[in-house]
CSV table of C-alpha atoms and ligand atoms in Angstrom, one decimal:
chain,number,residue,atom,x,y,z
A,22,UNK,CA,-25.0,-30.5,-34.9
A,23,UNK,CA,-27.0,-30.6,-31.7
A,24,UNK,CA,-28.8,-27.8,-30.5
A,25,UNK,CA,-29.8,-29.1,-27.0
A,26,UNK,CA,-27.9,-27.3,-24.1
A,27,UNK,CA,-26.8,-30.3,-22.7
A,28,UNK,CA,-24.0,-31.3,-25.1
A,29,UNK,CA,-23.7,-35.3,-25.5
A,30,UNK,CA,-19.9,-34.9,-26.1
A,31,UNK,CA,-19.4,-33.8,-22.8
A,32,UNK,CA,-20.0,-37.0,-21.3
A,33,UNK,CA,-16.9,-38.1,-19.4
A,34,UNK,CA,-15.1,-41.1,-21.3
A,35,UNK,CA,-16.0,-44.2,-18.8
A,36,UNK,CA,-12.3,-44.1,-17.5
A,37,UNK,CA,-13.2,-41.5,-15.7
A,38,UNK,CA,-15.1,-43.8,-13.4
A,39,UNK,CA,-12.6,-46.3,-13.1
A,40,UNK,CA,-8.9,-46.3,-12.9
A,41,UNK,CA,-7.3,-43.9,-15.7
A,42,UNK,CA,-5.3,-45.7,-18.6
A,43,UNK,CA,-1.4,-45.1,-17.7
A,44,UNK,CA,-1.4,-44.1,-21.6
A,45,UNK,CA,-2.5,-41.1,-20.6
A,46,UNK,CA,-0.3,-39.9,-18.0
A,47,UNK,CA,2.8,-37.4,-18.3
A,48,UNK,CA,6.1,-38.0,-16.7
A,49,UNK,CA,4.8,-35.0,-14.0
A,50,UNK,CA,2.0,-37.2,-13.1
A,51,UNK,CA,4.1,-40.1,-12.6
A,52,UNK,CA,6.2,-37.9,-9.7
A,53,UNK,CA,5.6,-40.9,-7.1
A,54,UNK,CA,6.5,-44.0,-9.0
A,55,UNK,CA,9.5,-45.9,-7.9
A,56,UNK,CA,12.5,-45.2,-10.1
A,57,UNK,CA,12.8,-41.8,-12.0
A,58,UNK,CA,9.2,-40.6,-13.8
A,59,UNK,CA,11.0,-40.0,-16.7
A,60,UNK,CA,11.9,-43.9,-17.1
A,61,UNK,CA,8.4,-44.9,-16.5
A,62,UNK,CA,6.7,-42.8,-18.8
A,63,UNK,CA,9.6,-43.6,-21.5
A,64,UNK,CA,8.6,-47.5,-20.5
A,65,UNK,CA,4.9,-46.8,-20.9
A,66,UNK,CA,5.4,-45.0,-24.2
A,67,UNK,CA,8.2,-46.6,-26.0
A,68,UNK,CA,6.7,-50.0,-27.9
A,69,UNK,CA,9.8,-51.0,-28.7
A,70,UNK,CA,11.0,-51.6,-24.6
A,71,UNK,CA,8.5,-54.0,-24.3
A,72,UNK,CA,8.3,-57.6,-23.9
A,73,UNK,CA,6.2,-60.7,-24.8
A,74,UNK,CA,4.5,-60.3,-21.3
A,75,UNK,CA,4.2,-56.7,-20.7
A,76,UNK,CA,5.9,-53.2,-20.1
A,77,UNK,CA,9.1,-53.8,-19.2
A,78,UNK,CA,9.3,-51.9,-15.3
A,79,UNK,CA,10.5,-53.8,-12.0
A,80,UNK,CA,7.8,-55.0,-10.1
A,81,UNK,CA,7.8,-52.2,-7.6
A,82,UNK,CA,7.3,-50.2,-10.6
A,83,UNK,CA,4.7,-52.6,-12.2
A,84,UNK,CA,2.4,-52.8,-8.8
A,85,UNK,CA,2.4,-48.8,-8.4
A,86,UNK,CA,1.2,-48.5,-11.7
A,87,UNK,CA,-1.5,-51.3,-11.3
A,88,UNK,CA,-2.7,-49.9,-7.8
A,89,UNK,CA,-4.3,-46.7,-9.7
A,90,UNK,CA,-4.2,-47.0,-13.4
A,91,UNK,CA,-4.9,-49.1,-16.1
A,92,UNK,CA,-2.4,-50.6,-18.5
A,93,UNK,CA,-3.8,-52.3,-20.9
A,94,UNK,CA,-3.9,-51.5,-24.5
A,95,UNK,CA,-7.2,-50.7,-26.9
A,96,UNK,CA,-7.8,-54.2,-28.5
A,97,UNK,CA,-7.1,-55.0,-32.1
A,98,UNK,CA,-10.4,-57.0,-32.9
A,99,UNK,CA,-10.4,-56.3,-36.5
A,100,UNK,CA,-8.1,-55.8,-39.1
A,101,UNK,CA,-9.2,-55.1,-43.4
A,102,UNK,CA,-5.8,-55.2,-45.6
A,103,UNK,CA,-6.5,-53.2,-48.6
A,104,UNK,CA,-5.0,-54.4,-52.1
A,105,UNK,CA,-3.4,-50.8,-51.6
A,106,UNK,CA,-1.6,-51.4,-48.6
A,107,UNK,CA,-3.4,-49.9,-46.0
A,108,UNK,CA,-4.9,-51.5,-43.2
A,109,UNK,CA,-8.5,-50.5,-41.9
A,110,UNK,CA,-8.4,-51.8,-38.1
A,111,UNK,CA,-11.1,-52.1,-35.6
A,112,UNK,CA,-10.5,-51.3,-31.8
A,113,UNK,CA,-12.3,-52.1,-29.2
A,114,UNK,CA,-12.3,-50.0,-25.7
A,115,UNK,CA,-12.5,-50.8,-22.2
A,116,UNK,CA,-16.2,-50.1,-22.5
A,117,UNK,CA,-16.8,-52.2,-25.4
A,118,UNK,CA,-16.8,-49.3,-28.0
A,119,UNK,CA,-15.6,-49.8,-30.8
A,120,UNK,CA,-13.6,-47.2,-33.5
A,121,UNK,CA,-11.4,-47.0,-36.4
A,122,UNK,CA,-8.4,-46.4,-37.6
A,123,UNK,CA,-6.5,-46.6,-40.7
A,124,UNK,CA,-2.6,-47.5,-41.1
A,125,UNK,CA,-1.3,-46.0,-44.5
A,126,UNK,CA,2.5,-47.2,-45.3
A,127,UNK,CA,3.5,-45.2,-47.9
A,128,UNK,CA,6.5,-46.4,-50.0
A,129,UNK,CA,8.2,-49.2,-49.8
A,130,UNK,CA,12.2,-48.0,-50.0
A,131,UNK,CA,11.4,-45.5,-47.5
A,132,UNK,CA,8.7,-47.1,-45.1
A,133,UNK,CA,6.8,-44.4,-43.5
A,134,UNK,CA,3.6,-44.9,-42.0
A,135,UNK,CA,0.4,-42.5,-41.8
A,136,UNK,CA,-1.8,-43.0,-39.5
A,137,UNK,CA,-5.3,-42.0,-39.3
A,138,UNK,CA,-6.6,-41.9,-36.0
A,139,UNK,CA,-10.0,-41.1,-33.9
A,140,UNK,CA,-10.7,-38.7,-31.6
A,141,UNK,CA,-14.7,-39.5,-30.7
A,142,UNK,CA,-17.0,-42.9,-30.6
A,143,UNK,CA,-19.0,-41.3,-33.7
A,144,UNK,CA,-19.2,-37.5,-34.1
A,145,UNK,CA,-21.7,-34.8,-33.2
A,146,UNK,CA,-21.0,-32.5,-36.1
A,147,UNK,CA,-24.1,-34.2,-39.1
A,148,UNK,CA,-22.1,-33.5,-42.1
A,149,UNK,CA,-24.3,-34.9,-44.7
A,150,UNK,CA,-21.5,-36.9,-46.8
A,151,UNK,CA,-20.1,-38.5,-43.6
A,152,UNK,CA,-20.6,-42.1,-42.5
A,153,UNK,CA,-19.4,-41.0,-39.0
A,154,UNK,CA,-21.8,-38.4,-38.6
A,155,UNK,CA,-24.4,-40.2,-39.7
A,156,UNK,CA,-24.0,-41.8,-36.6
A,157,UNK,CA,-24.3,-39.4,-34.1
A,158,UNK,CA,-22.4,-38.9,-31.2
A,159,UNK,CA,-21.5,-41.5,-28.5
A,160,UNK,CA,-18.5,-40.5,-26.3
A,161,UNK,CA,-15.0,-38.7,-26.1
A,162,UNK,CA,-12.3,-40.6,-26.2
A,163,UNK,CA,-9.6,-39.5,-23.3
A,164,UNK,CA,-6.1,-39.1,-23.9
A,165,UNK,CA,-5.6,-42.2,-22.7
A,166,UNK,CA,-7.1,-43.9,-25.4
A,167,UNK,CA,-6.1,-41.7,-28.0
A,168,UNK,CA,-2.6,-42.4,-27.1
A,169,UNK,CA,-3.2,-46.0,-26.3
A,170,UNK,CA,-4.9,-46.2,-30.3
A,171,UNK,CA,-1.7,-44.9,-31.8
A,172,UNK,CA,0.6,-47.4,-29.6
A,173,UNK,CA,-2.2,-50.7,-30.0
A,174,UNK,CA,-1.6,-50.1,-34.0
A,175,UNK,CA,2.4,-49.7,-34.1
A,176,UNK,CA,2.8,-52.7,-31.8
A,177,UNK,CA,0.1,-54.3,-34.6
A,178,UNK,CA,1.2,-53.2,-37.9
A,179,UNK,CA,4.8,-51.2,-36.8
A,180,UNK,CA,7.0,-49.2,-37.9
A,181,UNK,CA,8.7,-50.1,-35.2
A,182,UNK,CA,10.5,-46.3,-34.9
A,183,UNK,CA,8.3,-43.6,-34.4
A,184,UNK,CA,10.7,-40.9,-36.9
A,185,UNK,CA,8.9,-42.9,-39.9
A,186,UNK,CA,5.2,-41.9,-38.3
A,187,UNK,CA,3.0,-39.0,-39.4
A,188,UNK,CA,-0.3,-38.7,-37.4
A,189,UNK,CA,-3.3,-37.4,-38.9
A,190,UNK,CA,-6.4,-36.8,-36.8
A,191,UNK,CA,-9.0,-37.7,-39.7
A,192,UNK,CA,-10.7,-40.3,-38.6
A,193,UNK,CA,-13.8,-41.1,-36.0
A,194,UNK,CA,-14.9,-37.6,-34.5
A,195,UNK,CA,-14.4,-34.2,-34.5
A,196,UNK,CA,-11.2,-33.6,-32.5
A,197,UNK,CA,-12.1,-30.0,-31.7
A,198,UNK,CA,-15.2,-31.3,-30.1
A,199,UNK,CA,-13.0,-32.7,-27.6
A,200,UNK,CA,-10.0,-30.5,-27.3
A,201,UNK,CA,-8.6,-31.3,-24.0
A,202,UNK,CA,-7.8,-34.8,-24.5
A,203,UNK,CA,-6.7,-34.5,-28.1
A,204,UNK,CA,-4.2,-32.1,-26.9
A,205,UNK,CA,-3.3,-33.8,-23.9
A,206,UNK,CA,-2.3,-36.8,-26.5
A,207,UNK,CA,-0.5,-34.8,-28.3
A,208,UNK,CA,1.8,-33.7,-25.5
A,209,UNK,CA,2.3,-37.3,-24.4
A,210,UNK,CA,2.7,-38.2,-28.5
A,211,UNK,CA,4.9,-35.4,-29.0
A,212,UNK,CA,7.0,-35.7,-25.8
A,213,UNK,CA,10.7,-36.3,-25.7
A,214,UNK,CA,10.8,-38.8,-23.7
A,215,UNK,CA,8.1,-41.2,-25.5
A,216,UNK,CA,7.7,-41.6,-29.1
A,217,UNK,CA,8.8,-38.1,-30.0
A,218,UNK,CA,6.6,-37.2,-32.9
A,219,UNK,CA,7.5,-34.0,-34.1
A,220,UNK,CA,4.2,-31.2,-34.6
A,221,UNK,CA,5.2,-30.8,-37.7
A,222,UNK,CA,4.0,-34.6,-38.9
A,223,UNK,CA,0.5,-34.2,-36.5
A,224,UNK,CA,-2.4,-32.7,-38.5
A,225,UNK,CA,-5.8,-32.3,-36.9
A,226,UNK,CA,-8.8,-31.9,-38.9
A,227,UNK,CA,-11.6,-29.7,-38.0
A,228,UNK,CA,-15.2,-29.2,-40.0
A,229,UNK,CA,-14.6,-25.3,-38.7
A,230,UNK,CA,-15.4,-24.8,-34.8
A,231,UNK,CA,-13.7,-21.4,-34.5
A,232,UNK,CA,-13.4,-21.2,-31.0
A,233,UNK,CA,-11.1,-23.8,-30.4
A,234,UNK,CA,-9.1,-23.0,-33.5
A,235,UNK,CA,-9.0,-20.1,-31.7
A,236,UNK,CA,-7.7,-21.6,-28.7
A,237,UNK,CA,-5.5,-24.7,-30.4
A,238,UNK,CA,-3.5,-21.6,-31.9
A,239,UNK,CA,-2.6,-20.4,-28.6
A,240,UNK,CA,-1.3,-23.7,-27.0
A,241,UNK,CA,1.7,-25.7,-27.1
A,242,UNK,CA,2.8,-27.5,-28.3
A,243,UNK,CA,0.8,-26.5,-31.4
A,244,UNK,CA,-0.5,-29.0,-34.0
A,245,UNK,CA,-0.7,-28.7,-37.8
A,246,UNK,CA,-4.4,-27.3,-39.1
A,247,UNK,CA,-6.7,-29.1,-41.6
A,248,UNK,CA,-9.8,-27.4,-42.3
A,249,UNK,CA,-12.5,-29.2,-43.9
A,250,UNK,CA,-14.2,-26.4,-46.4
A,251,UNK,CA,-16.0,-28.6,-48.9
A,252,UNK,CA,-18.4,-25.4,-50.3
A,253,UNK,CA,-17.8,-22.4,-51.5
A,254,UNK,CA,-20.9,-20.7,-50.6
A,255,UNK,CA,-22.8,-20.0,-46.9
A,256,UNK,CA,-26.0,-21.5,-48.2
A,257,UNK,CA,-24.2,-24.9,-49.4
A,258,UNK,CA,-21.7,-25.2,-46.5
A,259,UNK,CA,-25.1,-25.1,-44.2
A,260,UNK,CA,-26.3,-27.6,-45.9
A,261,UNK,CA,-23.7,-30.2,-45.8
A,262,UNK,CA,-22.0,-29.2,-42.8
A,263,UNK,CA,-24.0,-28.1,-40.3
A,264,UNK,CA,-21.5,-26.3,-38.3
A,265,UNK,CA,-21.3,-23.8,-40.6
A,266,UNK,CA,-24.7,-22.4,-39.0
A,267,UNK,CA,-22.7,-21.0,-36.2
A,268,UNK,CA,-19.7,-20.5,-37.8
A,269,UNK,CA,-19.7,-19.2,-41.4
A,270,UNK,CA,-17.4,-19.2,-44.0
A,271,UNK,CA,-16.1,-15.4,-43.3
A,272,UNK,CA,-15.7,-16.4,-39.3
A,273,UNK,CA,-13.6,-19.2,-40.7
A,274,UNK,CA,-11.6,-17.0,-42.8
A,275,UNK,CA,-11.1,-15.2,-39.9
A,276,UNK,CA,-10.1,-17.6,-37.8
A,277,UNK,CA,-7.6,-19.0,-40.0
A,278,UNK,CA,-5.7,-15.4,-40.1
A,279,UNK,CA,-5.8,-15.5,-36.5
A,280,UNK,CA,-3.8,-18.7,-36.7
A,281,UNK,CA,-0.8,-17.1,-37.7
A,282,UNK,CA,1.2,-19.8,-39.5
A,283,UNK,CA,5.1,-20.4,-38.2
A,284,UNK,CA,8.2,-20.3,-41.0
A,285,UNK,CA,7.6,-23.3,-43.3
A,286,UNK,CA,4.1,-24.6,-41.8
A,287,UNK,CA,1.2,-25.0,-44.0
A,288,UNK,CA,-2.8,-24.9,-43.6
A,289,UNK,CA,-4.4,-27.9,-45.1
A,290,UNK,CA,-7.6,-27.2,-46.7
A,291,UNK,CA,-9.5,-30.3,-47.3
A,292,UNK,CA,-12.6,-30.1,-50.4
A,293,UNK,CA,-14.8,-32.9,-51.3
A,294,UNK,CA,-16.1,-33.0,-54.3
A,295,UNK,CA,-19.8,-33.8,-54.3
A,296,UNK,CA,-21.7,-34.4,-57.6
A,297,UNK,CA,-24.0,-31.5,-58.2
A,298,UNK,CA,-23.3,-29.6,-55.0
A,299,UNK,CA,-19.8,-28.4,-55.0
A,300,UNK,CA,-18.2,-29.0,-58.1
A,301,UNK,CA,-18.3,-26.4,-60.5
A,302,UNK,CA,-15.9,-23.7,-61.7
A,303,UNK,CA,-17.8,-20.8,-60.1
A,304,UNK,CA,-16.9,-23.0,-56.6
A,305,UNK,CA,-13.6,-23.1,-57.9
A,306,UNK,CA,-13.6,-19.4,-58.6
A,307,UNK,CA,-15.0,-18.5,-55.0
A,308,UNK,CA,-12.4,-20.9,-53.4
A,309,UNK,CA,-9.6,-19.4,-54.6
A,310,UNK,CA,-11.1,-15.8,-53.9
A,311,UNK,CA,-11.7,-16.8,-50.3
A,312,UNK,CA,-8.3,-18.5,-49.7
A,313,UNK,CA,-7.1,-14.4,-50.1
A,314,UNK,CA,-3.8,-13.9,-49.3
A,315,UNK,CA,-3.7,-17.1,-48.0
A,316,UNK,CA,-2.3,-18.2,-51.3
A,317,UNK,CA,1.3,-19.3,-49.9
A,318,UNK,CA,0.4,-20.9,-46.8
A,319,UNK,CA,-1.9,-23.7,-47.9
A,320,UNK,CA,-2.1,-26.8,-49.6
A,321,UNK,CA,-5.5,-27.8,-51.0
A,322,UNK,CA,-6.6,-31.6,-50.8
A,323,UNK,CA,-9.5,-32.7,-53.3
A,324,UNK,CA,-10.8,-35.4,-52.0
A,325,UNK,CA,-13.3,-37.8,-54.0
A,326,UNK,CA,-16.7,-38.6,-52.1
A,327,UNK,CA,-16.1,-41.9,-51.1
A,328,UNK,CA,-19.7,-43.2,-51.7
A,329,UNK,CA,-21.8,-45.4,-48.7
A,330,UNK,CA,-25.4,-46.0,-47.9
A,331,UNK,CA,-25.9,-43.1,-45.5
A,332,UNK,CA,-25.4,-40.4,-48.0
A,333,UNK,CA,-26.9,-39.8,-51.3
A,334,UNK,CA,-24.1,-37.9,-52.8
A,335,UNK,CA,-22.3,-39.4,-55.2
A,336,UNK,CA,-18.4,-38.1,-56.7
A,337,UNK,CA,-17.8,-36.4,-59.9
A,338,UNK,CA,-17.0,-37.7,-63.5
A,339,UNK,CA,-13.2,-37.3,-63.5
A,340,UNK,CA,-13.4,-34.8,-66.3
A,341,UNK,CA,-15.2,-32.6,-64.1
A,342,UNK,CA,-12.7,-33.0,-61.5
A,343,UNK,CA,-9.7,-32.1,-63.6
A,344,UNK,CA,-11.3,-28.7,-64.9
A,345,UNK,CA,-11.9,-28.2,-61.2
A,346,UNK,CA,-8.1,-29.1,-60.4
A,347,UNK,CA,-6.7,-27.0,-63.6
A,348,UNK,CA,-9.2,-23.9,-62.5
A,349,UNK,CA,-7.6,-23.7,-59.2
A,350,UNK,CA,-4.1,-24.1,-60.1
A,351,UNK,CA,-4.6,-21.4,-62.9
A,352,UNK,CA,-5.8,-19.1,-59.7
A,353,UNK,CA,-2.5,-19.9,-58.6
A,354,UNK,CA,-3.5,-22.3,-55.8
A,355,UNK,CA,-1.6,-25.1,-54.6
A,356,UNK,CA,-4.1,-28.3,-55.1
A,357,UNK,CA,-3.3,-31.9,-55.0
A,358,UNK,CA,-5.7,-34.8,-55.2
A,359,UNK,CA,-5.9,-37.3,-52.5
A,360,UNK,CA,-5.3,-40.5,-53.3
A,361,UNK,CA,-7.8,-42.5,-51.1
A,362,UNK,CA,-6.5,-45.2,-49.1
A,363,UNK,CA,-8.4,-48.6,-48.2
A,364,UNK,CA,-11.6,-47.9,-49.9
A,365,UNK,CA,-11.8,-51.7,-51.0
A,366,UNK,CA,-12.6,-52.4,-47.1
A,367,UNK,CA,-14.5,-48.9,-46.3
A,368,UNK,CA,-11.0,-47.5,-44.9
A,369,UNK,CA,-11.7,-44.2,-46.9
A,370,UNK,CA,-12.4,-40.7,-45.7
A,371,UNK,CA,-16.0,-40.8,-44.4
A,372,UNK,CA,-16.6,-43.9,-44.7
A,373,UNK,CA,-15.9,-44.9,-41.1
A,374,UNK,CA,-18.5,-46.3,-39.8
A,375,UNK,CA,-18.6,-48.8,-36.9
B,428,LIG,N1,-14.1,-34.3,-38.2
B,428,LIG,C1,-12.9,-33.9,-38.8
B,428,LIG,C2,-12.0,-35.0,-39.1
B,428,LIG,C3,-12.5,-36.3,-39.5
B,428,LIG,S1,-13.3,-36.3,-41.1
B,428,LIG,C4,-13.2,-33.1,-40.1
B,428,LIG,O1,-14.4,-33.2,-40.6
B,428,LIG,O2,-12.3,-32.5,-40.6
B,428,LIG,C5,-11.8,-36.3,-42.2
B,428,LIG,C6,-12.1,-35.9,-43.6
B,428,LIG,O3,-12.9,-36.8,-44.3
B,428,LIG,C7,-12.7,-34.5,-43.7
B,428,LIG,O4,-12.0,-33.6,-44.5
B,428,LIG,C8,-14.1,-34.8,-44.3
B,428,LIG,O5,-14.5,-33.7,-45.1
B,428,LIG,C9,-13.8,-36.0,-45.1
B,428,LIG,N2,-14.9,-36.8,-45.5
B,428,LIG,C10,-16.0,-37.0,-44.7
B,428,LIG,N3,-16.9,-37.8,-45.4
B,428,LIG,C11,-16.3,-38.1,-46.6
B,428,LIG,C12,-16.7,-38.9,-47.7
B,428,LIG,N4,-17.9,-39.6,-47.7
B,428,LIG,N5,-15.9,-39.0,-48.7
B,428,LIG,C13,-14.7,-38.4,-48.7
B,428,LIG,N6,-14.3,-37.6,-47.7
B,428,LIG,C14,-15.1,-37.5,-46.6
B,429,LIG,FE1,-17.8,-35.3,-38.1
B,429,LIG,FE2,-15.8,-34.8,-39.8
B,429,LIG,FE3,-17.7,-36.5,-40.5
B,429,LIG,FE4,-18.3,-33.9,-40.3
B,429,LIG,S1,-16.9,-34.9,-41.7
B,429,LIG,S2,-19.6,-35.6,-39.5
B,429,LIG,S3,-17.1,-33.3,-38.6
B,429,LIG,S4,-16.2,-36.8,-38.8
């Protein structure tokens, strides 16, 4: 993570120069269109209303909304089918940015579709296993485009209704780096009047800044929480997550009592298992002591390091994975493994890289 004072993230997204995107708007910014707000903003944010040519408004409607924003849509420039069914697709902004995202039907009988969306043009955070972060840090993305993302890939790939859509935030970025405008999104995502995706199928991922886990907890409407722990110990988490300089594992911990989880909703606690660093029973041991009382309120993910050329860790044998697995569901933890998604075209966790 950077230590200058100046932080890079803070750097308005371009928009902000030019006309706003109409993706990002709410139906109380859209007081003075012609016609009811509530129709436009349904218009703007309903994929299925549209047409061939464009959003489907009257003209007085359509020349309001071109005098001061912008309507047009991130732009699909790339898309990686994977043998598993996922698509990796490339998106490029108004500013000739590029980032990911990665659409994840799951199956067939009862299409539903995840998808894994960015928050940031790179990331600040420098977790050692991450192809994003070995990028660095380019921009926020606004709402806007957060919102416009999610809408480019249904009208790409579908489903056409958005009941079938679960929204994770785990891809490009750290979306706590940029708080406002991921929440902002999901107000205009979660909204009634648009596509109506219910909190309870939007999960945003965090490597652990406790201050705006602290102040997501407060807001509304309120996201689900994925926490990216990945070690066991102060000393390793420093290493491989920078972050957890500031923000240790018993701030965390903290932190995640603070949350206060709602009737039926679970914290997500996402582990990586790095060769050598991570993976041993004592780790599994001290995970399980940390989680606490927290033992009915979470799910644990194990993910497999997806290997890439910017990191040197490699993943486990799978023998060493299963002990790790059976360890923690002997402590009574609640563990699944992630099956990774698109790694054939580097569509994986981590591996996002532009
Ligand atoms: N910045 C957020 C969300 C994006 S990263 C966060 O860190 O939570 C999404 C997930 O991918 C995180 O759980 C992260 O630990 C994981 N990840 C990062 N690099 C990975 C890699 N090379 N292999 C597997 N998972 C990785
Ligand atoms: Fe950023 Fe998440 Fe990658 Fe860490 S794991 S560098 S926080 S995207």
């Amino acid at each position: 993570m950077s230590t200058t004072t100046a932080n890079p993230w803070d750097a308005p997204a371009p928009e902000a120069q030019g006309r706003p995107s109409a993706f990002g708007l709410l139906p109380e910014d859209l007081e003075g269109a012609p016609g009811r707000a509530a129709h436009v903003f349904s218009r703007l944010q309903r994929p299925w209303t549209w047409r061939e040519e464009g959003l489907c408004l009257n003209r007085e409607a359509r020349e309001w909304l071109a005098a001061s924003y912008d309507t047009s849509l991130p732009v699909v420039v790339e898309s990686h089918p994977s043998e598993d069914g996922a698509t990796k697709v490339v998106l490029r902004l108004r500013d000739g940015e590029r980032i990911e995202a990665v659409h994840m039907p799951r199956e067939v009988r009862n299409p539903r579709v995840t998808l894994c969306i960015s928050s940031q043009v790179g990331c600040a955070m420098g977790c050692t296993f991450c192809a994003t972060g070995a990028m660095g840090i380019k921009r926020n993305l606004s709402a806007g485009e957060i919102v416009g993302q999610v809408l480019a890939l249904i009208r790409t790939l579908g489903p056409e209704r958005p009941h079938a859509i679960t929204l994770v935030f785990m891809g490009m970025g750290e979306p706590l780096h940029n708080l406002d405008n991921v929440h902002r999104a999901i107000r205009i995502l979660n909204h009634p009047g648009g596509l109506n995706i219910s909190t309870r199928r939007i999960t945003v991922s965090t490597s652990g800044l406790v201050p705006a886990i602290e102040k997501l907890a407060r807001m509304e409407p309120r996201p689900w929480l994925a926490l990216s722990l990945n070690a066991t110990t102060d000393e390793a988490r420093s290493r491989v997550m920078p972050v957890n300089r500031v923000w240790n594992l018993g701030r965390l911990r903290e932190a995640l009592d603070a949350w206060g989880l709602a009737p039926g909703e679970k914290l997500l606690l996402e582990y990586v298992l790095l060769a050598g660093e991570n993976d041993t029973l004592e780790d599994a041991d001290r995970l399980a002591d940390w989680l606490g009382d927290l033992r009915h309120g979470h799910n644990i993910n194990l993910i497999r390091m997806n290997e890439h050329p910017a990191s040197d860790f490699r993943q486990p044998a799978e023998e060493r994975l299963q002990a790790f697995l059976d360890r923690l569901k002997a402590r009574g933890c609640f563990v699944t493994v992630r099956k990774s998604r698109g790694r054939d075209v580097q569509g994986a966790c981590g591996q996002l890289l532009k």
